[in-house]
Amino acid sequence: MLREYWYKEAIIYCLNVDYFLDSNGDGTGDFEGLIKRLDYLNKLGITCIWLLPFYNSPRRDDGYDVADYYGINPLAGNFGDFVQLIRLARERGIRVIIDLVVNHTSDQHYWFQSARKDKESPFRNYYVWCKEKPADADEGVSFPGYQKSTWTYDEEAGEYYYHAFYEFQPDLNFSNPKVREEVCKMMGFWLQLGVSGFRVDAAPFLIAKKGLQEKPSQDDQYQYLEELRQFLSVYEGDAIMLAEANVSPDQLAQFFGEDNRMQMLFNFTLNQRLMLALARQEIAPIIQGFEETPVAPPSAHWANFLRNHDELSLDKLSHEERQEVFNAFGPEKEMQIYGRGIRRRLAPMLNGDPQRLELAYSLLFSLPGTPVIRYGEEIGMGDDLSRKERDSIRTPMQWSNSPNGGFSVAPADKLCSPVISEGQYSYEKVNVASQHSNPESLLGRIARMTSARRECVELSLGKIEFLDTGNPAVLLQRSEWEGNVTFTINNLSDKKATIEIERQEFKDTFVLDLLSDKEYKAIEKGHSSVELEGYGYRWFRLGRDSF
Ligand code: NOJ
């Protein structure tokens, strides 16, 4: 069978160039630094880098406030560096996708600067204006507690402008064909430079009613996503759009359309259910998460993650469920944010328990859907709650125990973000160098998981079933593709478990022990009983390629 969709077999690693590695000692990471670490990423087994915004920007929202879509933040490097990155990554079989942040611009973008100054400006209608502040302006803000309104008065323009996010991020007006044209033009530009696609920021907002505009009909509303897909497929056949759409489950299918809209969607539903499952030590929420998410059409695929660069949003859980996750993983007020999420990294949420962390990643790498990990997760980095909002989890990568964690040789007070230098997660204790040569470290384990996932294509492309084990804490998954079968077993509980795999094929065939949390006694032919430690995991492969 053809394996034509690279992204279904991908393992995505997301990073912000600023925080990865500073090659020139100015305190901010850059493309040259990232290029130096391509071999590290290759060894980790990832196949695609998702670059967070590196455009010219005042960086008041970590770069999600773009001032020039055709410019690179000079601290990150220049176009020469960027193209070199794409090329050297490609040589290692690694693709690069970038953030497409077009719901809004920075208020420093020249479009907005021109629009606010002059009603006759060709860019005035690029934004959404209104003379009177709408009655519901202060409702439905994206960042409760940090954003007052969705309409802000601009003295120069003499009108209010609409912004779904912070007030320095005026929304673009997608009912203006010129704006749509601009978006295609810039996508074309970056595709020409060699990117393999885009992470589409704030996708539901692109197609939503903006401000006072009339609500479009369902058909019209999603039509724009088809326009984007059409453009992309003509321009670069195998490029993808991976959309950020944390919407209610009944709207998700619309983002895939009839296989003619987004190729990939982050599975926020599963993410929230997964965290509830980990908190409860029960698999039922995971099963529910899969039941709630629609099946992706043939060319589309889900993307799974444990943590991203934002808060862990728990907005789709009930109040009680959210409270359960808060109690388990973010009990203090300072750990919570926007009334809906947790602003911590995964390792501290799981109390730094190595067994449990491994189990969480075993789940991520065995579940159906493309796994996405974020820089620093692979070594169990922590967070800095003294930093504001989501900056708590945006600290520099910890490479070694040398000053600034090996991230930069600049004086500590010149760094773009302070390195974690105190406590259990300080760079002296948690860093790449100390785990690099140790196969039992988190880094070593995750590298084994990425390698096992890539070896077992059935995990990416196969037919997946969850089989009953009689134990509410143990997830038994059977994945099959082209005569290969993998059984992955994950024990969410801290208690040991023994389960039976009631499948003749398991008893009859040679079973390859692919991966496990510790060395277990090999399963003998004819046997189906499988033991697991607390938070244990075991992956088995049957079939002709199992060796
Ligand atoms: C979603 C991004 O992930 C987040 O970091 C940002 O603040 C908003 N979009 C606004 O661009």
Coordinates of C-alpha atoms in Angstrom, one line a residue, residues 6 65 155 227 316 448 450 534:
W6 CA 4.6 12.1 5.2
D65 CA 2.4 39.8 17.1
E155 CA -7.0 57.9 19.2
E227 CA -9.4 28.4 -0.5
K316 CA -13.6 21.7 27.4
R448 CA 14.0 4.7 21.9
T450 CA 10.6 7.7 18.6
G534 CA 3.1 0.7 38.4

